[in-house]
Amino acid sequence: MNIQNIVALAEQLKSLGFTDMGYSLAKRACFKPKHFFLNYQVEKSGGVLRFQLSFEKDRKVGDAYVLVYYDAIFQKSKPFEGTVNGVDVSWLSQQMSEVDWTKAFDFTEKKPLTGSDKNAFEKELRIESIIDALTAFEGTNEGRLAASFLKQEHWLGTAYNEIYGNISVLKNKVEVSQRFYILDGQPSISVDEACRYLQNRWLEKEMLAKKKQAEDSGTNDTEINGHGTGLLRKKRKRKARTSK
């Protein structure tokens, strides 16, 4: 393993804002893969910034690695707020955070059960109430999206697939992403710069969504008003014919 290369890569990452990555680099490099990824996450400005850094072997130096690019994803901490179908999103998220979902989805656990024990099903009853709330969400498109987002947020890394299969979220609704390449001889985009760029894209997304909503609302109003005007014209024509 090229220790000098690992140290140099760690310093490069540190200069970009990816701190304490040296040991993770060494753990990947010791297996001598052709390429590998490292994940990094920070919380910034009311959101979560997730990175996936891509490394591959240096074509010039066989036992060394280079950072090729990284993908940056900005996701608002609370993309869904308020009440959906009578259920408060923040309340439900808090309820879900208090459950050990790894154990909840572990169906191999065995222990004696006594029907007379009132507390025997306490955890299961709590989970059932959460599932009922998630089901209540799914009455609208927005609710289905919020429910899927909460499931992914709290069930990530658990064996939920056995019951629910794959849970997909329309990512363009809750996050923005960008790939940044690392080019020789050119300054690279830092973590802070990537954050500012993605935050600006998120604000732009919100503004465009509000503009579209306003335009759609205006179109509906125009259609209603136009329809009303047409009826008035018909009534006027009928009155004119009657008077003749």
PDB file of C-alpha atoms in Angstrom:
ATOM      1  CA  MET A   1       0.000   0.000   0.000  1.00  0.00           C
ATOM      2  CA  ASN A   2       1.324   3.411  -0.987  1.00  0.00           C
ATOM      3  CA  ILE A   3       1.247   5.225   2.370  1.00  0.00           C
ATOM      4  CA  GLN A   4       2.621   8.416   0.852  1.00  0.00           C
ATOM      5  CA  ASN A   5      -0.251   8.450  -1.639  1.00  0.00           C
ATOM      6  CA  ILE A   6      -2.819   7.895   1.134  1.00  0.00           C
ATOM      7  CA  VAL A   7      -1.399  10.793   3.155  1.00  0.00           C
ATOM      8  CA  ALA A   8      -1.373  13.060   0.084  1.00  0.00           C
ATOM      9  CA  LEU A   9      -4.974  12.144  -0.758  1.00  0.00           C
ATOM     10  CA  ALA A  10      -6.064  12.799   2.825  1.00  0.00           C
ATOM     11  CA  GLU A  11      -4.455  16.252   2.675  1.00  0.00           C
ATOM     12  CA  GLN A  12      -6.149  16.968  -0.655  1.00  0.00           C
ATOM     13  CA  LEU A  13      -9.517  15.994   0.796  1.00  0.00           C
ATOM     14  CA  LYS A  14      -8.901  18.081   3.905  1.00  0.00           C
ATOM     15  CA  SER A  15      -8.172  21.143   1.752  1.00  0.00           C
ATOM     16  CA  LEU A  16     -11.561  20.641   0.068  1.00  0.00           C
ATOM     17  CA  GLY A  17     -13.361  20.333   3.401  1.00  0.00           C
ATOM     18  CA  PHE A  18     -13.492  16.531   3.753  1.00  0.00           C
ATOM     19  CA  THR A  19     -11.841  16.042   7.136  1.00  0.00           C
ATOM     20  CA  ASP A  20     -10.482  12.888   8.814  1.00  0.00           C
ATOM     21  CA  MET A  21     -10.640  10.703   5.701  1.00  0.00           C
ATOM     22  CA  GLY A  22      -7.143   9.180   5.892  1.00  0.00           C
ATOM     23  CA  TYR A  23      -8.065   6.008   7.759  1.00  0.00           C
ATOM     24  CA  SER A  24     -11.071   5.340   5.515  1.00  0.00           C
ATOM     25  CA  LEU A  25      -8.795   5.702   2.496  1.00  0.00           C
ATOM     26  CA  ALA A  26      -6.307   3.204   3.920  1.00  0.00           C
ATOM     27  CA  LYS A  27      -9.062   0.679   4.693  1.00  0.00           C
ATOM     28  CA  ARG A  28     -10.225   0.776   1.062  1.00  0.00           C
ATOM     29  CA  ALA A  29      -6.784   0.902  -0.551  1.00  0.00           C
ATOM     30  CA  CYS A  30      -5.458  -2.156   1.288  1.00  0.00           C
ATOM     31  CA  PHE A  31      -7.843  -4.350  -0.736  1.00  0.00           C
ATOM     32  CA  LYS A  32      -6.264  -2.936  -3.938  1.00  0.00           C
ATOM     33  CA  PRO A  33      -9.524  -2.358  -5.873  1.00  0.00           C
ATOM     34  CA  LYS A  34      -9.509  -0.718  -9.299  1.00  0.00           C
ATOM     35  CA  HIS A  35     -11.868   1.937  -7.983  1.00  0.00           C
ATOM     36  CA  PHE A  36     -13.845   2.632  -4.811  1.00  0.00           C
ATOM     37  CA  PHE A  37     -16.197   5.146  -3.183  1.00  0.00           C
ATOM     38  CA  LEU A  38     -16.212   6.953   0.150  1.00  0.00           C
ATOM     39  CA  ASN A  39     -19.229   8.637   1.722  1.00  0.00           C
ATOM     40  CA  TYR A  40     -19.216  11.880   3.668  1.00  0.00           C
ATOM     41  CA  GLN A  41     -22.049  13.823   5.273  1.00  0.00           C
ATOM     42  CA  VAL A  42     -22.419  17.222   6.932  1.00  0.00           C
ATOM     43  CA  GLU A  43     -25.351  19.300   8.139  1.00  0.00           C
ATOM     44  CA  LYS A  44     -25.428  22.814   6.769  1.00  0.00           C
ATOM     45  CA  SER A  45     -27.983  25.631   6.639  1.00  0.00           C
ATOM     46  CA  GLY A  46     -31.101  23.696   7.527  1.00  0.00           C
ATOM     47  CA  GLY A  47     -30.246  20.735   5.361  1.00  0.00           C
ATOM     48  CA  VAL A  48     -28.110  17.648   4.962  1.00  0.00           C
ATOM     49  CA  LEU A  49     -25.269  17.615   2.464  1.00  0.00           C
ATOM     50  CA  ARG A  50     -24.224  14.112   1.409  1.00  0.00           C
ATOM     51  CA  PHE A  51     -21.190  13.310  -0.711  1.00  0.00           C
ATOM     52  CA  GLN A  52     -19.999  10.230  -2.535  1.00  0.00           C
ATOM     53  CA  LEU A  53     -16.345  10.502  -3.517  1.00  0.00           C
ATOM     54  CA  SER A  54     -15.036   8.394  -6.391  1.00  0.00           C
ATOM     55  CA  PHE A  55     -11.432   7.158  -6.486  1.00  0.00           C
ATOM     56  CA  GLU A  56      -9.610   5.071  -9.060  1.00  0.00           C
ATOM     57  CA  LYS A  57      -6.090   3.787  -9.604  1.00  0.00           C
ATOM     58  CA  ASP A  58      -3.616   6.270 -11.004  1.00  0.00           C
ATOM     59  CA  ARG A  59      -2.723   5.222 -14.554  1.00  0.00           C
ATOM     60  CA  LYS A  60       0.770   6.630 -14.141  1.00  0.00           C
ATOM     61  CA  VAL A  61       1.501   5.092 -10.727  1.00  0.00           C
ATOM     62  CA  GLY A  62       0.049   1.614 -10.334  1.00  0.00           C
ATOM     63  CA  ASP A  63      -0.141   1.489  -6.538  1.00  0.00           C
ATOM     64  CA  ALA A  64      -1.575   4.995  -6.110  1.00  0.00           C
ATOM     65  CA  TYR A  65      -5.117   6.348  -6.249  1.00  0.00           C
ATOM     66  CA  VAL A  66      -6.596   9.636  -7.442  1.00  0.00           C
ATOM     67  CA  LEU A  67      -9.840  11.441  -6.639  1.00  0.00           C
ATOM     68  CA  VAL A  68     -11.776  11.577  -9.921  1.00  0.00           C
ATOM     69  CA  TYR A  69     -15.019  13.306  -8.922  1.00  0.00           C
ATOM     70  CA  TYR A  70     -17.580  13.552  -6.174  1.00  0.00           C
ATOM     71  CA  ASP A  71     -21.368  13.660  -6.206  1.00  0.00           C
ATOM     72  CA  ALA A  72     -22.967  16.178  -3.860  1.00  0.00           C
ATOM     73  CA  ILE A  73     -26.601  15.932  -2.769  1.00  0.00           C
ATOM     74  CA  PHE A  74     -28.377  18.631  -0.777  1.00  0.00           C
ATOM     75  CA  GLN A  75     -31.559  17.633   0.997  1.00  0.00           C
ATOM     76  CA  LYS A  76     -33.680  19.859   3.197  1.00  0.00           C
ATOM     77  CA  SER A  77     -33.876  18.573   6.767  1.00  0.00           C
ATOM     78  CA  LYS A  78     -37.656  18.935   6.706  1.00  0.00           C
ATOM     79  CA  PRO A  79     -38.875  18.847   3.096  1.00  0.00           C
ATOM     80  CA  PHE A  80     -42.382  18.127   4.388  1.00  0.00           C
ATOM     81  CA  GLU A  81     -43.871  20.229   7.166  1.00  0.00           C
ATOM     82  CA  GLY A  82     -47.274  20.949   8.627  1.00  0.00           C
ATOM     83  CA  THR A  83     -50.218  18.574   8.542  1.00  0.00           C
ATOM     84  CA  VAL A  84     -50.962  16.002   5.858  1.00  0.00           C
ATOM     85  CA  ASN A  85     -54.391  14.371   5.894  1.00  0.00           C
ATOM     86  CA  GLY A  86     -54.874  15.276   9.549  1.00  0.00           C
ATOM     87  CA  VAL A  87     -51.475  13.958  10.721  1.00  0.00           C
ATOM     88  CA  ASP A  88     -48.658  16.278  11.819  1.00  0.00           C
ATOM     89  CA  VAL A  89     -45.474  15.401   9.899  1.00  0.00           C
ATOM     90  CA  SER A  90     -43.065  16.518  12.644  1.00  0.00           C
ATOM     91  CA  TRP A  91     -44.966  14.541  15.269  1.00  0.00           C
ATOM     92  CA  LEU A  92     -44.915  11.382  13.170  1.00  0.00           C
ATOM     93  CA  SER A  93     -41.214  11.772  12.396  1.00  0.00           C
ATOM     94  CA  GLN A  94     -40.509  12.105  16.126  1.00  0.00           C
ATOM     95  CA  GLN A  95     -42.568   8.990  16.865  1.00  0.00           C
ATOM     96  CA  MET A  96     -40.651   7.029  14.233  1.00  0.00           C
ATOM     97  CA  SER A  97     -37.278   8.209  15.568  1.00  0.00           C
ATOM     98  CA  GLU A  98     -38.073   6.672  18.962  1.00  0.00           C
ATOM     99  CA  VAL A  99     -38.452   3.160  17.520  1.00  0.00           C
ATOM    100  CA  ASP A 100     -35.542   0.754  17.018  1.00  0.00           C
ATOM    101  CA  TRP A 101     -36.505  -0.232  13.477  1.00  0.00           C
ATOM    102  CA  THR A 102     -33.609  -2.663  13.095  1.00  0.00           C
ATOM    103  CA  LYS A 103     -35.128  -4.776  15.856  1.00  0.00           C
ATOM    104  CA  ALA A 104     -38.653  -4.094  14.629  1.00  0.00           C
ATOM    105  CA  PHE A 105     -37.868  -5.659  11.247  1.00  0.00           C
ATOM    106  CA  ASP A 106     -35.902  -8.540  12.771  1.00  0.00           C
ATOM    107  CA  PHE A 107     -38.358 -11.420  12.446  1.00  0.00           C
ATOM    108  CA  THR A 108     -35.871 -14.043  13.664  1.00  0.00           C
ATOM    109  CA  GLU A 109     -36.040 -12.881  17.295  1.00  0.00           C
ATOM    110  CA  LYS A 110     -37.540 -15.465  19.636  1.00  0.00           C
ATOM    111  CA  LYS A 111     -38.688 -15.005  23.225  1.00  0.00           C
ATOM    112  CA  PRO A 112     -41.431 -16.421  25.461  1.00  0.00           C
ATOM    113  CA  LEU A 113     -44.761 -14.629  25.347  1.00  0.00           C
ATOM    114  CA  THR A 114     -47.382 -14.379  28.074  1.00  0.00           C
ATOM    115  CA  GLY A 115     -50.838 -13.196  27.083  1.00  0.00           C
ATOM    116  CA  SER A 116     -51.546 -11.848  30.557  1.00  0.00           C
ATOM    117  CA  ASP A 117     -48.598  -9.451  30.386  1.00  0.00           C
ATOM    118  CA  LYS A 118     -50.107  -6.054  29.499  1.00  0.00           C
ATOM    119  CA  ASN A 119     -46.749  -4.678  28.383  1.00  0.00           C
ATOM    120  CA  ALA A 120     -45.883  -7.623  26.145  1.00  0.00           C
ATOM    121  CA  PHE A 121     -47.192  -5.920  23.012  1.00  0.00           C
ATOM    122  CA  GLU A 122     -46.395  -2.313  23.909  1.00  0.00           C
ATOM    123  CA  LYS A 123     -43.760  -1.855  21.189  1.00  0.00           C
ATOM    124  CA  GLU A 124     -45.843  -3.619  18.564  1.00  0.00           C
ATOM    125  CA  LEU A 125     -48.929  -1.535  19.367  1.00  0.00           C
ATOM    126  CA  ARG A 126     -46.852   1.626  19.068  1.00  0.00           C
ATOM    127  CA  ILE A 127     -45.517   0.509  15.694  1.00  0.00           C
ATOM    128  CA  GLU A 128     -49.056  -0.298  14.579  1.00  0.00           C
ATOM    129  CA  SER A 129     -50.195   3.248  15.409  1.00  0.00           C
ATOM    130  CA  ILE A 130     -47.280   4.637  13.369  1.00  0.00           C
ATOM    131  CA  ILE A 131     -48.194   2.437  10.407  1.00  0.00           C
ATOM    132  CA  ASP A 132     -51.806   3.648  10.699  1.00  0.00           C
ATOM    133  CA  ALA A 133     -50.565   7.254  10.562  1.00  0.00           C
ATOM    134  CA  LEU A 134     -48.385   6.505   7.526  1.00  0.00           C
ATOM    135  CA  THR A 135     -51.380   4.886   5.847  1.00  0.00           C
ATOM    136  CA  ALA A 136     -53.459   8.000   6.571  1.00  0.00           C
ATOM    137  CA  PHE A 137     -50.799  10.022   4.746  1.00  0.00           C
ATOM    138  CA  GLU A 138     -51.276   8.080   1.555  1.00  0.00           C
ATOM    139  CA  GLY A 139     -54.666   9.538   0.702  1.00  0.00           C
ATOM    140  CA  THR A 140     -53.062  12.226  -1.491  1.00  0.00           C
ATOM    141  CA  ASN A 141     -50.051  12.464  -3.802  1.00  0.00           C
ATOM    142  CA  GLU A 142     -48.276  14.794  -1.372  1.00  0.00           C
ATOM    143  CA  GLY A 143     -49.042  12.427   1.488  1.00  0.00           C
ATOM    144  CA  ARG A 144     -47.690   9.402  -0.375  1.00  0.00           C
ATOM    145  CA  LEU A 145     -44.485  11.302  -1.082  1.00  0.00           C
ATOM    146  CA  ALA A 146     -44.167  12.361   2.574  1.00  0.00           C
ATOM    147  CA  ALA A 147     -44.813   8.799   3.792  1.00  0.00           C
ATOM    148  CA  SER A 148     -42.180   7.368   1.449  1.00  0.00           C
ATOM    149  CA  PHE A 149     -39.691  10.002   2.561  1.00  0.00           C
ATOM    150  CA  LEU A 150     -40.253   9.222   6.257  1.00  0.00           C
ATOM    151  CA  LYS A 151     -39.921   5.489   5.628  1.00  0.00           C
ATOM    152  CA  GLN A 152     -36.626   5.949   3.833  1.00  0.00           C
ATOM    153  CA  GLU A 153     -35.362   8.361   6.472  1.00  0.00           C
ATOM    154  CA  HIS A 154     -36.087   6.074   9.432  1.00  0.00           C
ATOM    155  CA  TRP A 155     -35.908   2.618   7.858  1.00  0.00           C
ATOM    156  CA  LEU A 156     -32.650   3.001   5.936  1.00  0.00           C
ATOM    157  CA  GLY A 157     -30.379   0.048   6.682  1.00  0.00           C
ATOM    158  CA  THR A 158     -33.155  -2.177   8.024  1.00  0.00           C
ATOM    159  CA  ALA A 159     -34.777  -5.272   6.527  1.00  0.00           C
ATOM    160  CA  TYR A 160     -38.034  -3.516   5.626  1.00  0.00           C
ATOM    161  CA  ASN A 161     -37.961  -4.957   2.079  1.00  0.00           C
ATOM    162  CA  GLU A 162     -39.466  -8.232   3.252  1.00  0.00           C
ATOM    163  CA  ILE A 163     -42.763  -6.443   3.938  1.00  0.00           C
ATOM    164  CA  TYR A 164     -42.694  -3.287   1.838  1.00  0.00           C
ATOM    165  CA  GLY A 165     -40.351  -4.122  -1.037  1.00  0.00           C
ATOM    166  CA  ASN A 166     -38.457  -1.165  -2.479  1.00  0.00           C
ATOM    167  CA  ILE A 167     -39.548   2.256  -1.277  1.00  0.00           C
ATOM    168  CA  SER A 168     -39.005   4.905  -3.913  1.00  0.00           C
ATOM    169  CA  VAL A 169     -39.144   8.653  -3.439  1.00  0.00           C
ATOM    170  CA  LEU A 170     -39.283  11.199  -6.241  1.00  0.00           C
ATOM    171  CA  LYS A 171     -35.853  12.551  -5.384  1.00  0.00           C
ATOM    172  CA  ASN A 172     -36.244  15.666  -7.498  1.00  0.00           C
ATOM    173  CA  LYS A 173     -39.004  16.706  -5.087  1.00  0.00           C
ATOM    174  CA  VAL A 174     -36.857  16.607  -1.952  1.00  0.00           C
ATOM    175  CA  GLU A 175     -33.254  17.135  -3.069  1.00  0.00           C
ATOM    176  CA  VAL A 176     -30.872  18.608  -5.619  1.00  0.00           C
ATOM    177  CA  SER A 177     -27.586  17.073  -6.722  1.00  0.00           C
ATOM    178  CA  GLN A 178     -24.521  17.819  -8.805  1.00  0.00           C
ATOM    179  CA  ARG A 179     -21.340  16.014  -9.838  1.00  0.00           C
ATOM    180  CA  PHE A 180     -18.055  17.896  -9.454  1.00  0.00           C
ATOM    181  CA  TYR A 181     -14.990  16.647 -11.340  1.00  0.00           C
ATOM    182  CA  ILE A 182     -11.425  16.960 -10.089  1.00  0.00           C
ATOM    183  CA  LEU A 183      -9.173  18.112 -12.942  1.00  0.00           C
ATOM    184  CA  ASP A 184      -5.390  18.350 -12.930  1.00  0.00           C
ATOM    185  CA  GLY A 185      -4.063  21.876 -12.765  1.00  0.00           C
ATOM    186  CA  GLN A 186      -7.456  23.417 -12.044  1.00  0.00           C
ATOM    187  CA  PRO A 187      -8.939  24.534  -8.712  1.00  0.00           C
ATOM    188  CA  SER A 188     -11.475  22.080  -7.297  1.00  0.00           C
ATOM    189  CA  ILE A 189     -14.870  22.879  -5.811  1.00  0.00           C
ATOM    190  CA  SER A 190     -14.806  22.737  -2.006  1.00  0.00           C
ATOM    191  CA  VAL A 191     -17.504  21.465   0.355  1.00  0.00           C
ATOM    192  CA  ASP A 192     -18.591  25.021   1.206  1.00  0.00           C
ATOM    193  CA  GLU A 193     -18.731  26.033  -2.455  1.00  0.00           C
ATOM    194  CA  ALA A 194     -20.736  22.930  -3.352  1.00  0.00           C
ATOM    195  CA  CYS A 195     -23.120  23.710  -0.501  1.00  0.00           C
ATOM    196  CA  ARG A 196     -23.694  27.287  -1.680  1.00  0.00           C
ATOM    197  CA  TYR A 197     -24.233  26.108  -5.248  1.00  0.00           C
ATOM    198  CA  LEU A 198     -26.775  23.448  -4.278  1.00  0.00           C
ATOM    199  CA  GLN A 199     -28.577  25.762  -1.862  1.00  0.00           C
ATOM    200  CA  ASN A 200     -28.981  28.257  -4.685  1.00  0.00           C
ATOM    201  CA  ARG A 201     -30.383  25.510  -6.910  1.00  0.00           C
ATOM    202  CA  TRP A 202     -32.803  24.509  -4.151  1.00  0.00           C
ATOM    203  CA  LEU A 203     -34.027  28.100  -3.791  1.00  0.00           C
ATOM    204  CA  GLU A 204     -34.431  28.294  -7.556  1.00  0.00           C
ATOM    205  CA  LYS A 205     -36.428  25.048  -7.494  1.00  0.00           C
ATOM    206  CA  GLU A 206     -38.732  26.435  -4.792  1.00  0.00           C
ATOM    207  CA  MET A 207     -39.239  29.707  -6.672  1.00  0.00           C
ATOM    208  CA  LEU A 208     -40.066  27.907  -9.916  1.00  0.00           C
ATOM    209  CA  ALA A 209     -42.498  25.616  -8.095  1.00  0.00           C
ATOM    210  CA  LYS A 210     -44.275  28.608  -6.534  1.00  0.00           C
ATOM    211  CA  LYS A 211     -44.364  30.377  -9.898  1.00  0.00           C
ATOM    212  CA  LYS A 212     -45.858  27.324 -11.593  1.00  0.00           C
ATOM    213  CA  GLN A 213     -48.426  26.968  -8.818  1.00  0.00           C
ATOM    214  CA  ALA A 214     -49.409  30.617  -9.215  1.00  0.00           C
ATOM    215  CA  GLU A 215     -49.646  30.243 -12.998  1.00  0.00           C
ATOM    216  CA  ASP A 216     -51.782  27.108 -12.679  1.00  0.00           C
ATOM    217  CA  SER A 217     -54.040  28.896 -10.216  1.00  0.00           C
ATOM    218  CA  GLY A 218     -54.313  31.851 -12.585  1.00  0.00           C
ATOM    219  CA  THR A 219     -55.188  29.556 -15.488  1.00  0.00           C
ATOM    220  CA  ASN A 220     -57.956  27.929 -13.480  1.00  0.00           C
ATOM    221  CA  ASP A 221     -59.348  31.333 -12.502  1.00  0.00           C
ATOM    222  CA  THR A 222     -59.279  32.443 -16.134  1.00  0.00           C
ATOM    223  CA  GLU A 223     -61.108  29.312 -17.229  1.00  0.00           C
ATOM    224  CA  ILE A 224     -63.764  29.831 -14.568  1.00  0.00           C
ATOM    225  CA  ASN A 225     -64.169  33.512 -15.388  1.00  0.00           C
ATOM    226  CA  GLY A 226     -64.232  32.801 -19.095  1.00  0.00           C
ATOM    227  CA  HIS A 227     -66.879  30.160 -18.613  1.00  0.00           C
ATOM    228  CA  GLY A 228     -68.958  32.573 -16.568  1.00  0.00           C
ATOM    229  CA  THR A 229     -68.661  35.273 -19.213  1.00  0.00           C
ATOM    230  CA  GLY A 230     -69.845  32.817 -21.833  1.00  0.00           C
ATOM    231  CA  LEU A 231     -72.964  32.004 -19.834  1.00  0.00           C
ATOM    232  CA  LEU A 232     -73.739  35.683 -19.384  1.00  0.00           C
ATOM    233  CA  ARG A 233     -73.423  36.235 -23.119  1.00  0.00           C
ATOM    234  CA  LYS A 234     -75.792  33.359 -23.827  1.00  0.00           C
ATOM    235  CA  LYS A 235     -78.332  34.747 -21.363  1.00  0.00           C
ATOM    236  CA  ARG A 236     -78.094  38.190 -22.943  1.00  0.00           C
ATOM    237  CA  LYS A 237     -78.654  36.725 -26.408  1.00  0.00           C
ATOM    238  CA  ARG A 238     -81.703  34.828 -25.180  1.00  0.00           C
ATOM    239  CA  LYS A 239     -83.132  37.989 -23.612  1.00  0.00           C
ATOM    240  CA  ALA A 240     -82.542  39.878 -26.828  1.00  0.00           C
ATOM    241  CA  ARG A 241     -84.371  37.220 -28.861  1.00  0.00           C
ATOM    242  CA  THR A 242     -87.287  37.203 -26.412  1.00  0.00           C
ATOM    243  CA  SER A 243     -87.676  40.969 -26.573  1.00  0.00           C
ATOM    244  CA  LYS A 244     -87.878  40.788 -30.358  1.00  0.00           C
TER     245      LYS A 244
END
